[in-house]
Each structure stands twice: as structure tokens, then as C-alpha cells.
């Protein structure tokens, strides 16, 4: 079990059980395809954020489990669709729906899960708060379209990059915290801090993911490495390196223009980026967002929940 | 303008205007891709069903327009995703998002629209009624997965076919009527009849669409014809023909097995199906569902709205 706190672990276990039971349909193929993905695990960080945020208020246990499960299903839906776009055969060391059943099934499984998740949310979240979840999905789509638009674009600015990962990743973490707090009837000051904390945590999470994408041979997260650059996506280490070194800039450009696109060239560019100072530059940003998140913690009332959050923030590292 | 009734036409015009204004995002590419599809028109039959159903009760005009627009956006989202699966370059004589911008954009535009639509619905539909819309989307996905599962399957039964088109098409028409009636606070008896009427109308609509798919050279609906069989999909005319004639059965099977898969062979099989009695068989089903829909009309209070519905049902023909 990933988390140190017993109460949190207990609740996450209930979420796991609920996830196993919540995807039902008379269509057996759909259920199987989805169960493979939902069951494949992952750290359940978003449900954890929902749950810990709710600890600052009061909520019926079954509603909390339902809320946290819905957020994880929403997240799973985005993953299933992402895998189509990235042509990803594996995620978390399992075959993706895309690889196993094809594009058709992956699109519909994602749509089905989006809807299932919004249905579950509509059951427990007050209608005027439901927009937080829907707006999060809307923003994730915008972030993914940003990424599509930015493909093979050199000279991407750091603010553009930060905006993209905010939309793509941080907004759902933020919504997780906000919904957990709101449904537990926390006061607006606490809800606001938790929402910000979730946002900074999400940026940090994506920065670390992008950092690890450059760390060779590190397959702990179950993803193929060195993937972003080969897909035409510039993340922070490469943005720094291309800005800092004319040579790296030129070689990325040539690689993308397919003038030189062997695996050797890719590996060589990645080595250059890794030793360019891009990794330290990214680490610096990770530190900065960790501090932002920790500063929000200071605004929360002292409690076990606050300690868990501090622990979650500090445990997230490269 | 498609509809004969002035009040309905006025409301549909407001829906058109609302559709043009409702898709906003800071992401210009997303807005453009979606605007192309939403603006490409279509008969707006689903919004019309929402609107006419609401005439049996009372609803604020702006809420009605919002509700009808949301249903059309939901429908548009399913079309955008369908076009990816069907590799459709054109719809309603316009290039599809899939063709113009690729799979990536099409998936995200669909997701964005789904969410946007559910957001709009959450604004006006009471939370406990929102499930009607979400359940409709869930069912559409199941229907599309049915279709995927049934691909290249010979000996499909008529009940299986009817179940598939019910899920794929009829459920959204039914939900349109139900939501229109519910939001206009119609009594349960009227809501129930309208919901059933929408369902039968939807089945009829899909039967006609499938019938037309066999009608050569008929591109009035802006879709390429003879498409279903070549995609491995058996619809009612072919189901009848394959059951009735061993020769047609064998030739479809061989065509799918790629033993003979020239365009000439496809056209020849289609001619055989057209003269097999399959078209008359399908027409018979269309008649049956028209009668079912008209029987529900008899249960509704005499009114202008009832006349419009009768007109809509009778205007839908092969």
C-alpha cells in the first residue's frame, strides 16, 4: 500500500472495491475492456486527494467513496483516450484498451467511463458544484489540444508549457481537492486552500513525470521512456536545453524534420539534454511548486489530515 | 426551414443561434474544429423533439433553448467520435473533424462537447433528472460497442439488430422527449408517452437511415451510400436477404472474407439485397414503428403540440 496513514489506506481500499463493482453494463466486452484498465492500478493519487480533503469536514462514508471512485474513473477515461492518441501499447505494464481492442473500443470505453463518472458525481455532488468536475474535464481536453497544437513546435515558452501541464494535469488534482472539501462542507477558506494545494501538487506531479521521461531505463512508472521528444512534444528539460544550446536546438529540429531520425540520434539528443542543465532547471521548478503547495498547508488547521497532505507532497519526488 | 410550424421554427432558430455562441474556449483550434461540425447543420430533429415535448407543459424560454442546444451538442459529440471509427471523410457534405484535423483532435473535440453538453444540462436539469441524459450517452456507447462486436458477424438476428439501433439511436430521441417534458413539468403520464414516442421515432429514424444506405445514388443526407455492408455491418435489408437466400449469404460471407472484394462484387450484392424483398421487409418495420409512435400520440391531450408531433412522425419517410 502506497500511503502511510491507516485511515487513508482503509478508505482507498474501499475505493478499490467500489471501482471493481461500479463498472457494470449488459455489454460484457465493454465491461471487460474497462475492468482491465481500471483494475491495472496506479497510485490512486486523485482519490487520495479527494479523501484527505474531505477529512477537513464531514461527509457520509459511502458518498466519499463514490466521489473518490468517480474521480478515478474520470481520470481513467482520459487515459484510455490518451493511449489512442499516443498509440501507446502499454500503460502500467498492461496492454492498453487501444492495443488490445483497437481504436473503436478505446473511444467508446472512454466515452462510457466519462459518462459513468459524471453520472456517479451527479448522484452525490450538488448540481451547482457538478460544474467543477465538468469544467475540469473541459480543461483537460483543452490541455490536450494545446499539446496537439504545440506538437513539433520549437521555441515553446516556459509559461506556455506550464499552462499546458496545468490544464492537462493540475486542474483534475485541484478539482479532486475542491470536490472533496465542498462535499464535506468545509468552509470556503479551507476549500480554497485545498483547491490551490491540489493545483500545485498536480503541476509538480506532471513536472516529475516529464523529468522521469528523460531518465533512461527508469520504467518504475510502467511507461516507455524517451517518449515525449519522439512524439514531437517539448517538455521542460528540452525547452531549457533548446533555448540554452544552439546545437541541441538544431539537432531536435533536424530530428523532427526527419533529416536524422535514428534511435541513436534520439538517444544522443536525450543525453545532451540531460547534461545541458535542463534536468536541474526542471528540478528547480519542482522545488518551487512543492513550496507553493506546502505554503497552502500552513493555511490549513493543524490536524491529522494536514499531516497526511504534507506527507503526500513530500513523498512525490523524482 | 424543415418544420411546418412557426412556433417550432422560431425556437429552432434560437437554438441555432445559441449553438453558434455556446462553444467557447480560449483554445481557438478547438473552437474552430467544433464550430465547423456544429454549424454544418442537419435537421436538428433532437432539439425539435425536446422543444415540442416541452409544449405540453411550461418552461422558461431560455432554459428550453439551452436544453435543446445541449442535446444537439451531445449528439454532435457522438457524431464526431463515430466519424473516427468509420474513417468518414465527409458528413452532411462537409469534411469531418477526423478528416480535417486527424484522430487526436476528433477525440478531444468529442470529449470537450460531451462535457460542455453535460455542463449545460447540469445548469438547468434537476440533478435527479440529469441521469436521463447521462444514461442515454452510456447506452449510445453500449450500442456502438454492440455494433463493433457484431462486425462481420453473419446470421445476426432481427431482435439483436433492433436492440442495437435502439441503443445507438432511439434512446437519445427518447431522452430528448423525456427531458423536454420533465423540465416543462409535464405530468408523469404525458412524460411517459412522450418518452415512448421518442423511442419509436428513433427506431424509425434509424430504420430509414439503414434503408437509405441501400438506395443507390441517394446522397440527400450527405452521407456516402453503400457503406454499412462494406464496413462489415449487417442492417435489416441484408439480415433479411441473408436469411432468405443462401446465395446472398454466401456472397456476403465471401466478400467479407475478402475472397471477392471488388467494388463490382459489392454493387452486385447490394442489387441482390435490394431485389430480395429486404427493402419491403424493412419498410414493413418502418410502418410498424410509425404506428407505435402514432399510438402514443393518441394518448396525448389534443393540442397544437400534438399536431406537430403527428406531422414530424409522418414526414419521416424513406
PDB file of C-alpha atoms in Angstrom, chain A residues 65-218:
ATOM      1  CA  UNK A  65     -16.085   6.504  -1.619  1.00  0.00           C
ATOM      2  CA  UNK A  66     -18.446   7.185  -4.518  1.00  0.00           C
ATOM      3  CA  UNK A  67     -16.946  10.639  -5.109  1.00  0.00           C
ATOM      4  CA  UNK A  68     -13.359   9.402  -4.995  1.00  0.00           C
ATOM      5  CA  UNK A  69     -14.185   6.485  -7.311  1.00  0.00           C
ATOM      6  CA  UNK A  70     -15.890   8.791  -9.813  1.00  0.00           C
ATOM      7  CA  UNK A  71     -12.796  10.992  -9.990  1.00  0.00           C
ATOM      8  CA  UNK A  72     -10.608   7.957 -10.639  1.00  0.00           C
ATOM      9  CA  UNK A  73     -12.960   6.783 -13.404  1.00  0.00           C
ATOM     10  CA  UNK A  74     -12.869  10.256 -14.951  1.00  0.00           C
ATOM     11  CA  UNK A  75      -9.093  10.055 -14.891  1.00  0.00           C
ATOM     12  CA  UNK A  76      -9.148   6.538 -16.363  1.00  0.00           C
ATOM     13  CA  UNK A  77     -11.354   7.788 -19.207  1.00  0.00           C
ATOM     14  CA  UNK A  78      -8.760  10.413 -20.119  1.00  0.00           C
ATOM     15  CA  UNK A  79      -6.001   7.768 -20.007  1.00  0.00           C
ATOM     16  CA  UNK A  80      -7.882   5.430 -22.342  1.00  0.00           C
ATOM     17  CA  UNK A  81      -8.317   8.218 -24.888  1.00  0.00           C
ATOM     18  CA  UNK A  82      -4.731   9.419 -24.445  1.00  0.00           C
ATOM     19  CA  UNK A  83      -3.439   5.957 -25.282  1.00  0.00           C
ATOM     20  CA  UNK A  84      -5.209   6.118 -28.644  1.00  0.00           C
ATOM     21  CA  UNK A  85      -3.534   9.422 -29.483  1.00  0.00           C
ATOM     22  CA  UNK A  86      -0.138   8.276 -28.330  1.00  0.00           C
ATOM     23  CA  UNK A  87      -0.519   4.851 -29.963  1.00  0.00           C
ATOM     24  CA  UNK A  88       0.532   3.503 -26.585  1.00  0.00           C
ATOM     25  CA  UNK A  89       0.606  -0.279 -26.425  1.00  0.00           C
ATOM     26  CA  UNK A  90       1.322  -0.393 -22.685  1.00  0.00           C
ATOM     27  CA  UNK A  91       0.387   1.508 -19.562  1.00  0.00           C
ATOM     28  CA  UNK A  92       1.292   0.453 -16.038  1.00  0.00           C
ATOM     29  CA  UNK A  93       2.854  -2.641 -17.654  1.00  0.00           C
ATOM     30  CA  UNK A  94      -0.510  -3.749 -19.029  1.00  0.00           C
ATOM     31  CA  UNK A  95      -1.747  -3.733 -22.585  1.00  0.00           C
ATOM     32  CA  UNK A  96      -3.900  -0.674 -23.257  1.00  0.00           C
ATOM     33  CA  UNK A  97      -7.508  -0.911 -24.465  1.00  0.00           C
ATOM     34  CA  UNK A  98      -6.250   0.678 -27.678  1.00  0.00           C
ATOM     35  CA  UNK A  99      -3.669  -2.070 -28.233  1.00  0.00           C
ATOM     36  CA  UNK A 100      -5.874  -4.951 -27.147  1.00  0.00           C
ATOM     37  CA  UNK A 101      -9.209  -3.957 -28.706  1.00  0.00           C
ATOM     38  CA  UNK A 102      -8.410  -1.174 -31.184  1.00  0.00           C
ATOM     39  CA  UNK A 103      -9.326   2.474 -31.606  1.00  0.00           C
ATOM     40  CA  UNK A 104     -13.084   1.877 -31.802  1.00  0.00           C
ATOM     41  CA  UNK A 105     -13.350   0.196 -28.444  1.00  0.00           C
ATOM     42  CA  UNK A 106     -10.955   2.645 -26.816  1.00  0.00           C
ATOM     43  CA  UNK A 107     -13.010   5.647 -27.901  1.00  0.00           C
ATOM     44  CA  UNK A 108     -16.252   4.130 -26.666  1.00  0.00           C
ATOM     45  CA  UNK A 109     -14.797   2.804 -23.439  1.00  0.00           C
ATOM     46  CA  UNK A 110     -13.546   6.316 -22.703  1.00  0.00           C
ATOM     47  CA  UNK A 111     -16.906   7.885 -23.545  1.00  0.00           C
ATOM     48  CA  UNK A 112     -18.689   5.306 -21.446  1.00  0.00           C
ATOM     49  CA  UNK A 113     -16.439   5.965 -18.466  1.00  0.00           C
ATOM     50  CA  UNK A 114     -16.736   9.754 -18.769  1.00  0.00           C
ATOM     51  CA  UNK A 115     -20.471   9.410 -18.654  1.00  0.00           C
ATOM     52  CA  UNK A 116     -20.471   6.797 -15.913  1.00  0.00           C
ATOM     53  CA  UNK A 117     -18.247   9.064 -13.821  1.00  0.00           C
ATOM     54  CA  UNK A 118     -20.420  12.150 -14.371  1.00  0.00           C
ATOM     55  CA  UNK A 119     -23.477  10.033 -13.504  1.00  0.00           C
ATOM     56  CA  UNK A 120     -21.875   8.960 -10.243  1.00  0.00           C
ATOM     57  CA  UNK A 121     -20.942  12.557  -9.490  1.00  0.00           C
ATOM     58  CA  UNK A 122     -24.450  13.821 -10.270  1.00  0.00           C
ATOM     59  CA  UNK A 123     -25.717  11.402  -7.628  1.00  0.00           C
ATOM     60  CA  UNK A 124     -23.756  12.959  -4.789  1.00  0.00           C
ATOM     61  CA  UNK A 125     -22.433  16.360  -5.788  1.00  0.00           C
ATOM     62  CA  UNK A 126     -24.911  19.265  -5.609  1.00  0.00           C
ATOM     63  CA  UNK A 127     -25.801  20.398  -9.147  1.00  0.00           C
ATOM     64  CA  UNK A 128     -24.117  23.789  -8.767  1.00  0.00           C
ATOM     65  CA  UNK A 129     -20.875  22.062  -7.734  1.00  0.00           C
ATOM     66  CA  UNK A 130     -21.029  19.496 -10.502  1.00  0.00           C
ATOM     67  CA  UNK A 131     -19.658  22.112 -12.855  1.00  0.00           C
ATOM     68  CA  UNK A 132     -16.313  21.849 -11.067  1.00  0.00           C
ATOM     69  CA  UNK A 133     -15.918  18.297 -12.335  1.00  0.00           C
ATOM     70  CA  UNK A 134     -17.253  19.023 -15.802  1.00  0.00           C
ATOM     71  CA  UNK A 135     -15.101  22.130 -16.098  1.00  0.00           C
ATOM     72  CA  UNK A 136     -12.082  20.035 -15.133  1.00  0.00           C
ATOM     73  CA  UNK A 137     -12.730  17.616 -17.990  1.00  0.00           C
ATOM     74  CA  UNK A 138     -13.272  20.524 -20.369  1.00  0.00           C
ATOM     75  CA  UNK A 139      -9.931  21.967 -19.311  1.00  0.00           C
ATOM     76  CA  UNK A 140      -8.150  18.632 -19.680  1.00  0.00           C
ATOM     77  CA  UNK A 141      -9.411  18.464 -23.274  1.00  0.00           C
ATOM     78  CA  UNK A 142      -8.162  21.988 -23.885  1.00  0.00           C
ATOM     79  CA  UNK A 143      -4.787  20.993 -22.452  1.00  0.00           C
ATOM     80  CA  UNK A 144      -4.577  18.011 -24.740  1.00  0.00           C
ATOM     81  CA  UNK A 145      -5.498  20.169 -27.715  1.00  0.00           C
ATOM     82  CA  UNK A 146      -2.765  22.614 -26.623  1.00  0.00           C
ATOM     83  CA  UNK A 147      -0.362  19.710 -26.692  1.00  0.00           C
ATOM     84  CA  UNK A 148      -1.577  18.688 -30.142  1.00  0.00           C
ATOM     85  CA  UNK A 149      -1.181  22.268 -31.378  1.00  0.00           C
ATOM     86  CA  UNK A 150       2.292  22.523 -29.853  1.00  0.00           C
ATOM     87  CA  UNK A 151       3.491  19.320 -31.494  1.00  0.00           C
ATOM     88  CA  UNK A 152       6.784  19.774 -33.336  1.00  0.00           C
ATOM     89  CA  UNK A 153       6.834  23.437 -32.295  1.00  0.00           C
ATOM     90  CA  UNK A 154      10.301  24.639 -31.358  1.00  0.00           C
ATOM     91  CA  UNK A 155      10.826  27.680 -29.109  1.00  0.00           C
ATOM     92  CA  UNK A 156       7.945  26.824 -26.803  1.00  0.00           C
ATOM     93  CA  UNK A 157       7.970  29.230 -23.868  1.00  0.00           C
ATOM     94  CA  UNK A 158       8.055  28.108 -20.250  1.00  0.00           C
ATOM     95  CA  UNK A 159       4.734  29.862 -19.480  1.00  0.00           C
ATOM     96  CA  UNK A 160       3.090  28.038 -22.419  1.00  0.00           C
ATOM     97  CA  UNK A 161       4.445  24.772 -21.095  1.00  0.00           C
ATOM     98  CA  UNK A 162       3.229  25.491 -17.562  1.00  0.00           C
ATOM     99  CA  UNK A 163      -0.195  26.452 -18.876  1.00  0.00           C
ATOM    100  CA  UNK A 164      -0.383  23.229 -20.846  1.00  0.00           C
ATOM    101  CA  UNK A 165       0.501  20.966 -17.918  1.00  0.00           C
ATOM    102  CA  UNK A 166      -1.816  22.957 -15.658  1.00  0.00           C
ATOM    103  CA  UNK A 167      -4.696  22.208 -17.961  1.00  0.00           C
ATOM    104  CA  UNK A 168      -3.658  18.676 -18.746  1.00  0.00           C
ATOM    105  CA  UNK A 169      -2.922  17.515 -15.211  1.00  0.00           C
ATOM    106  CA  UNK A 170      -3.155  20.048 -12.408  1.00  0.00           C
ATOM    107  CA  UNK A 171      -6.792  21.006 -12.886  1.00  0.00           C
ATOM    108  CA  UNK A 172      -8.052  17.497 -12.090  1.00  0.00           C
ATOM    109  CA  UNK A 173      -5.982  17.341  -8.898  1.00  0.00           C
ATOM    110  CA  UNK A 174      -7.352  20.740  -7.972  1.00  0.00           C
ATOM    111  CA  UNK A 175     -10.923  19.631  -8.700  1.00  0.00           C
ATOM    112  CA  UNK A 176     -10.343  16.478  -6.619  1.00  0.00           C
ATOM    113  CA  UNK A 177      -9.420  18.546  -3.588  1.00  0.00           C
ATOM    114  CA  UNK A 178     -12.174  21.104  -4.180  1.00  0.00           C
ATOM    115  CA  UNK A 179     -14.887  18.461  -4.553  1.00  0.00           C
ATOM    116  CA  UNK A 180     -13.679  16.527  -1.511  1.00  0.00           C
ATOM    117  CA  UNK A 181     -13.752  19.699   0.568  1.00  0.00           C
ATOM    118  CA  UNK A 182     -17.049  21.010  -0.822  1.00  0.00           C
ATOM    119  CA  UNK A 183     -18.907  17.748  -0.353  1.00  0.00           C
ATOM    120  CA  UNK A 184     -17.610  17.600   3.232  1.00  0.00           C
ATOM    121  CA  UNK A 185     -18.972  21.129   3.692  1.00  0.00           C
ATOM    122  CA  UNK A 186     -15.620  22.699   4.529  1.00  0.00           C
ATOM    123  CA  UNK A 187     -15.610  26.463   4.887  1.00  0.00           C
ATOM    124  CA  UNK A 188     -14.657  28.450   1.761  1.00  0.00           C
ATOM    125  CA  UNK A 189     -11.231  29.425   3.115  1.00  0.00           C
ATOM    126  CA  UNK A 190     -10.219  25.800   3.623  1.00  0.00           C
ATOM    127  CA  UNK A 191     -11.768  24.721   0.327  1.00  0.00           C
ATOM    128  CA  UNK A 192      -9.854  27.440  -1.472  1.00  0.00           C
ATOM    129  CA  UNK A 193      -6.535  26.444   0.063  1.00  0.00           C
ATOM    130  CA  UNK A 194      -7.115  22.768  -0.705  1.00  0.00           C
ATOM    131  CA  UNK A 195      -8.049  23.607  -4.277  1.00  0.00           C
ATOM    132  CA  UNK A 196      -4.814  25.591  -4.721  1.00  0.00           C
ATOM    133  CA  UNK A 197      -2.787  22.917  -2.992  1.00  0.00           C
ATOM    134  CA  UNK A 198      -4.208  20.325  -5.390  1.00  0.00           C
ATOM    135  CA  UNK A 199      -3.301  22.525  -8.310  1.00  0.00           C
ATOM    136  CA  UNK A 200       0.332  22.965  -7.230  1.00  0.00           C
ATOM    137  CA  UNK A 201       0.553  19.263  -6.430  1.00  0.00           C
ATOM    138  CA  UNK A 202      -0.681  18.491  -9.944  1.00  0.00           C
ATOM    139  CA  UNK A 203       1.871  20.776 -11.607  1.00  0.00           C
ATOM    140  CA  UNK A 204       4.579  19.159  -9.508  1.00  0.00           C
ATOM    141  CA  UNK A 205       3.287  15.711 -10.456  1.00  0.00           C
ATOM    142  CA  UNK A 206       3.495  16.478 -14.180  1.00  0.00           C
ATOM    143  CA  UNK A 207       6.903  18.145 -13.881  1.00  0.00           C
ATOM    144  CA  UNK A 208       8.169  14.968 -12.216  1.00  0.00           C
ATOM    145  CA  UNK A 209       6.542  12.809 -14.885  1.00  0.00           C
ATOM    146  CA  UNK A 210       8.227  14.881 -17.592  1.00  0.00           C
ATOM    147  CA  UNK A 211      11.547  14.772 -15.719  1.00  0.00           C
ATOM    148  CA  UNK A 212      11.333  10.980 -15.490  1.00  0.00           C
ATOM    149  CA  UNK A 213      10.602  10.760 -19.186  1.00  0.00           C
ATOM    150  CA  UNK A 214      14.252  11.752 -19.634  1.00  0.00           C
ATOM    151  CA  UNK A 215      15.607   9.368 -17.037  1.00  0.00           C
ATOM    152  CA  UNK A 216      16.875   6.427 -19.003  1.00  0.00           C
ATOM    153  CA  UNK A 217      15.946   2.887 -18.061  1.00  0.00           C
ATOM    154  CA  UNK A 218      13.584   4.024 -15.362  1.00  0.00           C
TER     155      UNK A 218
END
